Coordinates of C-alpha atoms in Angstrom, one line a residue:
Chain A
M1 CA 45.7 97.9 35.8
D2 CA 46.0 95.6 38.9
I3 CA 44.6 92.2 38.0
G4 CA 44.0 89.2 40.2
F5 CA 44.3 85.8 38.5
I6 CA 43.4 82.5 40.1
G7 CA 44.2 79.2 38.4
L8 CA 47.5 79.0 36.4
G9 CA 47.2 75.6 34.8
I10 CA 47.6 74.6 31.2
M11 CA 45.1 77.3 30.1
G12 CA 45.3 79.9 32.9
G13 CA 49.1 80.0 32.8
P14 CA 49.4 81.3 29.2
M15 CA 46.3 83.5 29.6
A16 CA 47.8 85.2 32.6
R17 CA 51.1 85.6 30.8
N18 CA 49.3 87.5 28.0
L19 CA 47.9 89.9 30.6
V20 CA 51.4 90.5 32.0
E21 CA 52.8 91.0 28.5
G22 CA 49.9 93.5 27.9
G23 CA 51.3 95.7 30.6
H24 CA 49.1 94.8 33.6
A25 CA 50.3 94.1 37.2
L26 CA 49.2 90.5 38.0
F27 CA 48.5 89.2 41.5
V28 CA 48.2 85.4 41.2
H29 CA 47.3 82.3 43.2
D30 CA 46.9 78.7 42.4
A31 CA 45.5 76.2 45.0
A32 CA 47.5 73.3 43.6
Q33 CA 50.9 74.7 42.6
L34 CA 53.4 77.5 43.1
P35 CA 53.0 79.4 39.8
V36 CA 56.7 79.7 39.1
A37 CA 56.5 80.5 35.4
I38 CA 54.1 83.4 35.7
I39 CA 56.1 84.9 38.6
E40 CA 59.3 84.7 36.5
A41 CA 57.3 86.6 33.9
G42 CA 56.7 89.4 36.4
A43 CA 53.5 88.5 38.4
T44 CA 53.2 88.7 42.2
A45 CA 52.3 85.6 44.1
C46 CA 49.5 85.8 46.7
V47 CA 48.9 83.3 49.5
S48 CA 45.1 83.2 49.0
G49 CA 42.2 84.2 46.9
R50 CA 41.4 86.7 49.5
E51 CA 44.8 88.4 49.0
V52 CA 44.2 88.3 45.2
A53 CA 40.9 90.1 45.6
E54 CA 42.4 92.7 47.9
R55 CA 45.2 93.5 45.4
G56 CA 43.5 93.1 42.0
E57 CA 40.8 95.6 40.9
I58 CA 39.4 92.8 38.5
V59 CA 39.7 89.2 39.6
I60 CA 39.8 86.4 37.0
T61 CA 39.3 82.7 37.8
M62 CA 40.4 79.9 35.5
V63 CA 40.0 76.6 37.4
P64 CA 38.9 73.1 36.3
D65 CA 35.3 72.6 37.6
T66 CA 32.3 74.1 39.4
P67 CA 33.4 73.1 42.9
D68 CA 36.8 74.7 42.2
V69 CA 35.2 78.0 41.3
E70 CA 33.0 77.8 44.4
A71 CA 36.0 77.1 46.6
A72 CA 38.1 79.9 45.0
L73 CA 35.3 82.4 45.4
F74 CA 33.5 81.4 48.6
G75 CA 35.8 79.0 50.4
P76 CA 37.9 80.0 53.5
E77 CA 40.3 82.8 52.6
G78 CA 38.5 83.0 49.3
V79 CA 38.0 85.8 46.9
A80 CA 34.7 86.9 48.5
E81 CA 36.5 87.7 51.8
G82 CA 38.8 90.1 50.0
L83 CA 36.4 91.9 47.7
S84 CA 35.2 95.5 48.1
P85 CA 32.2 97.0 46.4
G86 CA 32.8 98.0 42.8
Q87 CA 35.2 95.2 41.9
L88 CA 34.6 92.9 39.0
V89 CA 34.9 89.1 39.0
I90 CA 35.3 87.3 35.7
D91 CA 35.0 83.5 35.8
M92 CA 36.6 82.1 32.6
S93 CA 36.4 78.4 33.8
S94 CA 34.0 76.1 32.0
I95 CA 31.4 75.3 34.7
S96 CA 27.7 74.8 35.4
P97 CA 25.5 77.6 34.0
T98 CA 23.0 77.2 36.8
A99 CA 25.6 77.3 39.5
T100 CA 27.0 80.4 37.7
Q101 CA 23.8 82.2 38.3
R102 CA 24.0 81.5 42.0
F103 CA 27.7 82.5 42.2
A104 CA 26.9 85.8 40.3
A105 CA 24.1 86.6 42.7
R106 CA 26.3 86.1 45.7
I107 CA 29.1 88.3 44.2
G108 CA 26.4 90.8 43.3
A109 CA 25.3 90.9 47.0
L110 CA 28.8 92.1 47.8
G111 CA 28.3 95.1 45.5
C112 CA 30.5 93.7 42.8
D113 CA 29.9 92.7 39.2
Y114 CA 30.3 89.3 37.7
L115 CA 30.9 88.0 34.2
D116 CA 31.0 84.4 33.1
A117 CA 33.4 84.2 30.2
P118 CA 34.4 80.6 29.4
V119 CA 36.7 80.0 26.4
S120 CA 37.3 77.5 23.7
G121 CA 40.3 76.9 21.6
G122 CA 42.6 74.9 23.9
P123 CA 46.2 75.5 24.9
P124 CA 47.6 76.7 21.5
K125 CA 45.0 79.5 21.3
A126 CA 45.6 80.3 25.0
E127 CA 49.3 80.8 24.2
D128 CA 48.5 82.9 21.1
G129 CA 45.9 85.0 22.8
T130 CA 43.4 83.9 20.2
L131 CA 40.8 82.1 22.3
T132 CA 37.0 82.3 21.5
I133 CA 35.4 83.9 24.6
M134 CA 31.7 83.5 25.3
V135 CA 30.4 86.1 27.7
G136 CA 27.3 86.3 29.9
G137 CA 26.6 89.4 32.0
A138 CA 25.9 93.1 31.9
E139 CA 27.2 95.2 29.0
D140 CA 28.9 97.7 31.2
A141 CA 30.8 95.0 33.0
L142 CA 31.9 93.6 29.6
A143 CA 33.0 97.0 28.5
R144 CA 35.2 97.2 31.6
A145 CA 36.6 93.7 31.0
R146 CA 37.0 93.9 27.2
P147 CA 40.6 95.3 27.1
L148 CA 41.7 92.3 29.2
L149 CA 39.7 89.8 27.2
E150 CA 41.2 91.2 24.0
L151 CA 44.6 90.3 25.3
M152 CA 43.5 86.6 25.7
G153 CA 40.9 86.1 22.9
A154 CA 40.4 86.8 19.2
T155 CA 36.6 86.6 19.3
I156 CA 34.6 87.9 22.2
T157 CA 30.9 87.4 21.9
L158 CA 28.3 88.6 24.4
I159 CA 25.9 85.6 24.3
G160 CA 23.4 87.3 26.6
T161 CA 23.2 89.9 29.4
R162 CA 22.2 87.3 31.9
N163 CA 24.9 85.6 34.0
G164 CA 25.2 82.0 32.9
D165 CA 24.6 82.7 29.2
G166 CA 28.3 82.4 28.4
Q167 CA 28.4 79.1 30.2
V168 CA 25.3 77.9 28.3
A169 CA 27.2 78.6 25.1
K170 CA 30.2 76.7 26.3
V171 CA 28.0 73.7 27.3
A172 CA 26.5 73.7 23.9
N173 CA 29.9 73.8 22.4
Q174 CA 31.1 70.8 24.5
I175 CA 27.9 68.8 23.7
I176 CA 28.6 69.3 20.0
V177 CA 32.4 68.8 20.1
G178 CA 32.1 65.8 22.5
L179 CA 29.5 64.1 20.3
T180 CA 31.2 64.9 17.1
V181 CA 34.5 63.3 18.4
E182 CA 32.4 60.3 19.4
A183 CA 30.7 60.2 15.9
V184 CA 34.0 60.4 14.1
A185 CA 35.5 57.7 16.3
E186 CA 32.5 55.4 15.7
A187 CA 32.7 56.0 12.0
L188 CA 36.4 55.4 11.7
V189 CA 36.3 52.2 13.8
F190 CA 33.4 51.0 11.7
T191 CA 35.4 51.8 8.6
A192 CA 38.5 49.9 9.7
K193 CA 36.5 46.8 10.9
A194 CA 34.6 46.8 7.7
G195 CA 38.0 46.5 5.9
A196 CA 38.1 50.0 4.2
D197 CA 40.8 52.6 4.6
P198 CA 39.9 55.2 7.3
A199 CA 42.3 57.8 5.9
K200 CA 40.6 57.6 2.5
V201 CA 37.1 57.7 4.0
R202 CA 38.0 60.7 6.1
A203 CA 39.4 62.5 3.1
A204 CA 36.3 61.7 1.0
L205 CA 34.0 62.8 3.8
L206 CA 35.8 66.1 4.4
G207 CA 34.3 67.3 1.1
G208 CA 30.7 66.8 2.1
A209 CA 27.9 67.0 4.6
A210 CA 30.0 65.3 7.3
A211 CA 32.7 68.0 7.2
S212 CA 33.6 69.5 10.5
R213 CA 36.5 71.0 12.4
V214 CA 36.5 67.8 14.5
L215 CA 36.7 65.5 11.4
E216 CA 39.6 67.6 10.2
N217 CA 41.6 68.0 13.4
Q218 CA 40.7 65.2 15.8
G219 CA 39.9 62.8 12.9
G220 CA 43.3 63.5 11.5
R221 CA 44.9 62.7 14.8
M222 CA 42.9 59.5 15.2
I223 CA 44.3 58.3 11.9
A224 CA 47.8 59.4 12.9
R225 CA 47.2 57.7 16.3
D226 CA 48.4 60.8 18.1
F227 CA 46.8 60.6 21.5
A228 CA 48.8 63.3 23.2
P229 CA 46.6 66.1 24.6
G230 CA 45.3 68.4 23.2
F231 CA 42.2 68.4 25.3
R232 CA 42.4 65.8 28.1
A233 CA 39.7 63.1 28.2
E234 CA 39.1 63.8 31.9
L235 CA 38.2 67.4 31.0
Q236 CA 35.9 66.4 28.2
Q237 CA 34.1 64.0 30.6
K238 CA 33.9 66.8 33.1
D239 CA 32.3 69.1 30.5
L240 CA 29.8 66.4 29.4
N241 CA 28.9 66.0 33.0
V242 CA 28.4 69.8 33.4
A243 CA 25.9 69.4 30.5
L244 CA 24.2 66.3 32.0
S245 CA 24.0 67.8 35.5
A246 CA 22.6 71.2 34.2
A247 CA 20.2 69.2 32.0
R248 CA 18.9 67.4 35.1
E249 CA 18.3 70.7 36.8
L250 CA 16.6 72.1 33.7
G251 CA 14.6 69.0 32.7
V252 CA 16.3 68.6 29.4
V253 CA 16.9 65.1 27.9
L254 CA 20.3 64.6 26.2
P255 CA 20.3 60.9 25.1
A256 CA 23.3 60.9 22.8
T257 CA 25.3 63.1 25.1
A258 CA 24.6 60.6 27.9
A259 CA 25.8 57.7 25.7
A260 CA 29.0 59.5 24.7
E261 CA 29.7 60.5 28.3
Q262 CA 29.6 56.8 29.4
I263 CA 32.5 56.0 27.1
Y264 CA 34.8 58.2 29.2
N265 CA 34.3 55.8 32.1
A266 CA 36.0 53.2 29.9
V267 CA 38.7 55.7 29.0
R268 CA 39.4 56.1 32.8
A269 CA 39.2 52.3 33.3
R270 CA 42.2 51.9 30.9
G271 CA 44.1 54.8 32.6
A272 CA 43.9 57.0 29.6
E273 CA 42.1 60.0 31.2
K274 CA 45.2 62.3 30.8
D275 CA 45.4 61.5 27.1
D276 CA 43.5 63.4 24.5
H277 CA 39.7 63.0 24.3
I278 CA 40.2 61.1 21.0
S279 CA 41.1 58.2 23.2
V280 CA 37.4 57.1 22.9
L281 CA 38.7 55.6 19.7
K282 CA 40.8 53.1 21.6
V283 CA 37.8 52.1 23.7
L284 CA 35.6 51.5 20.6
E285 CA 38.5 49.5 19.0
D286 CA 38.8 47.3 22.1
L287 CA 35.0 46.7 22.2
A288 CA 35.3 45.6 18.5
G289 CA 38.0 43.1 19.4
G290 CA 41.1 45.4 19.1
Chain B
M1 CA 25.6 54.8 -24.7
D2 CA 22.5 52.7 -23.8
I3 CA 22.1 53.0 -20.0
G4 CA 19.6 51.2 -17.8
F5 CA 18.3 53.0 -14.7
I6 CA 16.2 51.6 -11.9
G7 CA 14.7 53.8 -9.2
L8 CA 13.5 57.3 -10.3
G9 CA 12.6 58.9 -7.0
I10 CA 13.7 62.2 -5.5
M11 CA 17.4 61.3 -6.1
G12 CA 17.2 58.9 -9.0
G13 CA 14.9 61.1 -11.1
P14 CA 17.3 64.1 -11.4
M15 CA 20.4 61.8 -11.7
A16 CA 18.8 60.0 -14.6
R17 CA 17.8 63.3 -16.2
N18 CA 21.4 64.4 -16.1
L19 CA 22.4 61.2 -18.0
V20 CA 19.7 61.9 -20.7
E21 CA 21.0 65.5 -21.0
G22 CA 24.5 64.1 -21.3
G23 CA 23.4 62.5 -24.6
H24 CA 22.8 58.9 -23.4
A25 CA 19.8 56.7 -24.3
L26 CA 18.1 55.7 -21.0
F27 CA 16.0 52.6 -20.4
V28 CA 14.2 53.1 -17.1
H29 CA 12.1 51.3 -14.6
D30 CA 10.7 52.1 -11.2
A31 CA 8.8 49.5 -9.1
A32 CA 6.6 52.0 -7.4
Q33 CA 5.7 54.6 -10.0
L34 CA 5.4 55.3 -13.7
P35 CA 8.4 57.5 -14.3
V36 CA 6.6 60.2 -16.3
A37 CA 9.0 63.1 -15.9
I38 CA 12.1 61.2 -17.2
I39 CA 10.1 59.7 -20.1
E40 CA 9.1 63.2 -21.1
A41 CA 12.8 64.0 -20.9
G42 CA 13.4 61.3 -23.5
A43 CA 14.0 58.1 -21.7
T44 CA 12.3 54.8 -22.6
A45 CA 10.1 53.0 -20.1
C46 CA 10.7 49.3 -19.4
V47 CA 8.3 46.9 -17.8
S48 CA 10.9 45.2 -15.6
G49 CA 14.5 45.2 -14.3
R50 CA 15.0 42.3 -16.7
E51 CA 14.1 44.5 -19.7
V52 CA 16.3 47.3 -18.4
A53 CA 19.3 44.9 -18.2
E54 CA 18.5 43.6 -21.7
R55 CA 18.6 47.1 -23.2
G56 CA 21.2 48.9 -21.2
E57 CA 24.9 48.1 -21.5
I58 CA 25.4 49.6 -18.0
V59 CA 22.7 49.2 -15.4
I60 CA 22.4 51.7 -12.5
T61 CA 20.2 51.2 -9.4
M62 CA 19.1 54.0 -7.1
V63 CA 16.5 52.6 -4.7
P64 CA 15.8 53.2 -1.0
D65 CA 17.2 50.2 1.0
T66 CA 19.1 46.9 0.9
P67 CA 16.0 44.7 0.2
D68 CA 15.0 47.1 -2.7
V69 CA 18.4 46.5 -4.3
E70 CA 18.1 42.8 -3.7
A71 CA 14.6 42.8 -5.3
A72 CA 15.7 44.9 -8.3
L73 CA 18.7 42.7 -9.0
F74 CA 17.6 39.2 -8.0
G75 CA 13.8 39.3 -7.7
P76 CA 11.5 37.8 -10.3
E77 CA 11.9 39.7 -13.6
G78 CA 14.9 41.4 -12.0
V79 CA 18.1 42.6 -13.5
A80 CA 20.0 39.4 -13.1
E81 CA 17.6 37.6 -15.5
G82 CA 18.4 40.1 -18.2
L83 CA 22.2 40.5 -17.9
S84 CA 24.7 39.1 -20.3
P85 CA 28.4 38.6 -19.6
G86 CA 30.4 41.8 -19.8
Q87 CA 27.8 44.2 -18.6
L88 CA 28.3 46.5 -15.6
V89 CA 26.0 47.0 -12.7
I90 CA 26.4 50.2 -10.6
D91 CA 24.4 50.4 -7.4
M92 CA 24.2 54.0 -6.3
S93 CA 21.7 53.4 -3.5
S94 CA 22.9 53.7 0.2
I95 CA 22.7 50.1 1.5
S96 CA 24.5 47.6 3.6
P97 CA 28.3 47.2 2.8
T98 CA 28.2 43.5 3.8
A99 CA 25.1 42.7 1.6
T100 CA 26.8 44.7 -1.2
Q101 CA 29.7 42.2 -1.1
R102 CA 27.2 39.3 -1.5
F103 CA 25.4 41.1 -4.4
A104 CA 28.6 41.9 -6.1
A105 CA 29.7 38.2 -5.9
R106 CA 26.4 37.1 -7.4
I107 CA 26.7 39.6 -10.3
G108 CA 30.3 38.6 -10.8
A109 CA 29.2 35.0 -11.1
L110 CA 27.1 36.1 -14.2
G111 CA 30.3 37.4 -15.8
C112 CA 29.4 41.0 -15.1
D113 CA 31.2 43.8 -13.2
Y114 CA 29.8 45.5 -10.1
L115 CA 30.5 48.9 -8.5
D116 CA 28.9 50.3 -5.4
A117 CA 28.8 54.0 -5.8
P118 CA 26.6 55.6 -3.1
V119 CA 26.2 59.4 -3.1
S120 CA 25.9 62.2 -0.7
G121 CA 24.6 65.8 -1.2
G122 CA 20.8 65.3 -1.4
P123 CA 18.3 66.4 -4.0
P124 CA 19.8 69.9 -4.8
K125 CA 23.2 68.3 -5.8
A126 CA 21.4 65.5 -7.6
E127 CA 19.7 68.2 -9.7
D128 CA 22.9 70.1 -10.3
G129 CA 24.9 66.9 -11.1
T130 CA 27.3 67.8 -8.3
L131 CA 26.9 64.9 -5.9
T132 CA 29.8 63.4 -4.0
I133 CA 30.2 59.8 -5.2
M134 CA 32.0 57.1 -3.1
V135 CA 33.1 54.1 -5.1
G136 CA 34.0 50.6 -4.2
G137 CA 35.2 48.1 -6.9
A138 CA 37.7 47.4 -9.6
E139 CA 39.6 50.3 -11.2
D140 CA 38.8 49.2 -14.8
A141 CA 35.1 49.1 -13.9
L142 CA 35.3 52.6 -12.5
A143 CA 37.1 53.8 -15.7
R144 CA 34.2 52.5 -17.7
A145 CA 31.6 54.1 -15.3
R146 CA 33.4 57.4 -14.9
P147 CA 32.0 59.3 -17.9
L148 CA 28.5 58.6 -16.5
L149 CA 29.4 59.3 -12.9
E150 CA 30.8 62.7 -14.0
L151 CA 27.4 63.7 -15.3
M152 CA 25.9 63.1 -11.9
G153 CA 28.7 64.0 -9.4
A154 CA 31.3 66.7 -8.8
T155 CA 33.6 64.5 -6.7
I156 CA 34.2 60.8 -7.5
T157 CA 36.5 59.0 -5.0
L158 CA 37.6 55.4 -5.3
I159 CA 37.5 54.5 -1.6
G160 CA 38.8 51.0 -2.3
T161 CA 39.0 48.3 -5.0
R162 CA 36.9 45.9 -2.9
N163 CA 33.1 46.0 -3.4
G164 CA 31.4 47.4 -0.4
D165 CA 34.1 50.0 0.3
G166 CA 32.0 52.8 -1.2
Q167 CA 29.1 51.7 1.0
V168 CA 31.4 51.7 4.1
A169 CA 32.3 55.3 3.4
K170 CA 28.6 56.2 3.0
V171 CA 27.8 54.5 6.3
A172 CA 30.7 56.4 8.0
N173 CA 29.2 59.6 6.4
Q174 CA 25.8 58.9 7.8
I175 CA 27.0 58.0 11.3
I176 CA 28.8 61.3 11.4
V177 CA 26.0 63.4 9.9
G178 CA 23.3 61.6 11.9
L179 CA 25.1 62.1 15.2
T180 CA 26.1 65.7 14.4
V181 CA 22.5 66.5 13.7
E182 CA 21.6 65.0 17.1
A183 CA 24.4 66.8 18.8
V184 CA 23.3 70.2 17.4
A185 CA 19.7 69.5 18.3
E186 CA 20.7 68.5 21.9
A187 CA 22.9 71.6 22.2
L188 CA 20.2 74.0 20.8
V189 CA 17.4 72.5 23.0
F190 CA 19.7 72.8 26.0
T191 CA 20.5 76.4 25.1
A192 CA 16.8 77.4 24.8
K193 CA 15.7 75.6 28.0
A194 CA 18.7 77.3 29.8
G195 CA 17.3 80.6 28.7
A196 CA 20.0 81.7 26.3
D197 CA 19.5 82.6 22.6
P198 CA 20.1 79.6 20.3
A199 CA 20.7 81.8 17.3
K200 CA 23.5 83.7 19.1
V201 CA 25.0 80.5 20.5
R202 CA 25.0 78.9 17.0
A203 CA 26.7 82.0 15.5
A204 CA 29.4 82.0 18.3
L205 CA 30.0 78.3 17.9
L206 CA 30.4 78.5 14.1
G207 CA 33.8 80.2 14.7
G208 CA 35.3 77.5 16.8
A209 CA 35.9 73.8 17.4
A210 CA 32.2 72.9 17.1
A211 CA 32.0 74.3 13.6
S212 CA 30.6 71.9 11.0
R213 CA 28.5 71.8 7.8
V214 CA 25.7 70.4 10.0
L215 CA 25.8 73.3 12.5
E216 CA 25.8 75.7 9.6
N217 CA 23.1 74.1 7.4
Q218 CA 20.8 72.0 9.6
G219 CA 21.5 74.2 12.7
G220 CA 20.4 77.2 10.7
R221 CA 17.2 75.4 9.7
M222 CA 16.5 74.3 13.2
I223 CA 16.6 77.9 14.3
A224 CA 14.4 79.0 11.4
R225 CA 12.1 76.0 12.3
D226 CA 12.2 74.9 8.6
F227 CA 11.4 71.2 8.9
A228 CA 10.7 70.6 5.1
P229 CA 12.9 67.9 3.6
G230 CA 15.9 68.1 2.7
F231 CA 16.7 64.7 3.9
R232 CA 13.7 62.8 5.2
A233 CA 13.9 61.5 8.8
E234 CA 12.8 58.0 7.6
L235 CA 15.8 57.8 5.3
Q236 CA 18.2 59.0 8.1
Q237 CA 16.8 56.3 10.3
K238 CA 17.2 53.7 7.5
D239 CA 20.9 54.8 7.1
L240 CA 21.5 54.6 10.8
N241 CA 20.0 51.1 10.8
V242 CA 22.2 50.1 7.9
A243 CA 25.1 51.2 10.2
L244 CA 23.8 49.3 13.2
S245 CA 23.0 46.2 11.3
A246 CA 26.4 46.1 9.6
A247 CA 28.0 46.8 13.0
R248 CA 26.2 43.8 14.4
E249 CA 27.6 41.6 11.6
L250 CA 31.0 43.0 12.0
G251 CA 31.1 43.0 15.9
V252 CA 31.5 46.8 16.1
V253 CA 29.9 48.7 19.0
L254 CA 28.3 52.1 18.2
P255 CA 26.8 53.4 21.4
A256 CA 26.1 57.0 20.4
T257 CA 24.8 55.9 16.9
A258 CA 22.4 53.5 18.7
A259 CA 21.2 56.3 21.0
A260 CA 20.6 58.7 18.1
E261 CA 18.8 56.0 16.1
Q262 CA 16.2 55.5 18.9
I263 CA 15.1 59.2 18.6
Y264 CA 13.8 58.4 15.1
N265 CA 11.2 56.0 16.7
A266 CA 9.8 59.1 18.4
V267 CA 9.9 61.1 15.2
R268 CA 7.8 58.3 13.6
A269 CA 5.5 58.2 16.7
R270 CA 4.6 61.8 16.0
G271 CA 4.1 61.2 12.3
A272 CA 7.1 63.4 11.3
E273 CA 9.1 60.7 9.4
K274 CA 8.5 62.5 6.0
D275 CA 9.9 65.7 7.5
D276 CA 13.5 66.6 7.5
H277 CA 15.8 64.7 9.9
I278 CA 16.2 67.9 11.9
S279 CA 12.8 66.8 13.3
V280 CA 14.7 65.2 16.1
L281 CA 14.8 68.7 17.5
K282 CA 11.0 68.6 18.1
V283 CA 11.3 65.3 19.9
L284 CA 13.9 66.7 22.3
E285 CA 11.8 69.8 22.8
D286 CA 8.7 67.7 23.7
L287 CA 10.8 65.6 26.1
A288 CA 11.9 68.9 27.8
G289 CA 8.3 69.9 28.2
G290 CA 7.7 71.6 24.9

């Protein structure tokens, strides 16, 4: 099938490659970079989102933030200018659920279908095609998208048939992951400053009520002091801000999420925003006198 | 062996019963209640901590908070008045690590050994004798205690040979559990207010980076709206305050723990402090307009 793909970064790049390897013809564009690797893998470069939409029957977007999706879809020379009725747009970025509803309505007005299908799992699972994909949108649109999604993800869940529902699940995921990373960082800094051994405490806690993927993975990397991304701090802060901004629109109060988000300002202040989000540990260590 | 046991509440009661069933002679006292059930099970009631210490070779305390341990050990007619050199005191309560160091020093000055051995797992695991026990103190004292601890717990970890290290691990546990409960509550209230299905979102998230014991257990009970304890909100708040108060002594900054702790003031304001700690969900729902 002819597929359009916009956004070929650390996630979009390997996702697109899995589509090429699955036998599809890819028409790609990235606003920031010439997507050399994916073109070498057999994709065709396009000069604009408009051209991507003219050449791809289904158009996938995988860009950093809500304004990037808006620009890719509705900006000058954007996807909307190239769409014809009957096409399908799948946004796999992690963005605002409320903005997603507005984007879906505008795409719908062009006679096209829209799915929000954000992912979790990070670059390793993007490479392996084993992402978790959370979908919001009509069942028939998902049926059409499923063969493509199966090349990129191991688990595909229709969260709800309303556009935005996939993004709601992703926001919920990021609230939990972001706060659990903060929780583990606070616990391990407390442990060290109280004179006990963080590695031993983590090992003991993994057997009980505090057990989590985050304590296992990110907790292990905190103890190993491995701050390489992984999931960049600036993207975690972006996701927490997606949560806080949607919460503002919805009238939902997220006090601990708000506290955790603030720490990322300090991560930025020390120039560590490209490091892994476990860098909140260093901020808490500095606050406790290093 | 002759064992003294102080504090026969929802946790101490079943823990003491497991010692009786293990063949030990128990000498028990509880400042708040006549411990009828454990006496029917074969234990001997004592009028004071002093009598408990006079009759038990090893004395175990399992009381709610730091001042309760202080009162049991060092108050009038307390354990310290009845101890003779060579005895062992095991505090299994969840209390301040820094206060624990002071209590251990005072018990040490009487020629006795001290272990801090707080537990996690809650009433069901106290009943089954399958608690997780986190120990701080000398290895030979632990060797002496181990046959008793094995009647109460499935996992016994020596966190460190310094008194207080067990309590540090318990504080770390409660920071992580308390914040993860708050995280799951914020995520599920956000989900519901955004119009998606919390049960579906939870199920999807259990397969990914947000997976945790808390999302599985407490998250499931939030969706089932089962607010029966479990772990009472007032005890979770007490544990978070143990963390915040020790953090103050140690110069450690715990911003998200502090935010989560505040919610429990609202749990109290609605009279729900005897309910399970997942009652933070109701507070967040009310804040979002019910």
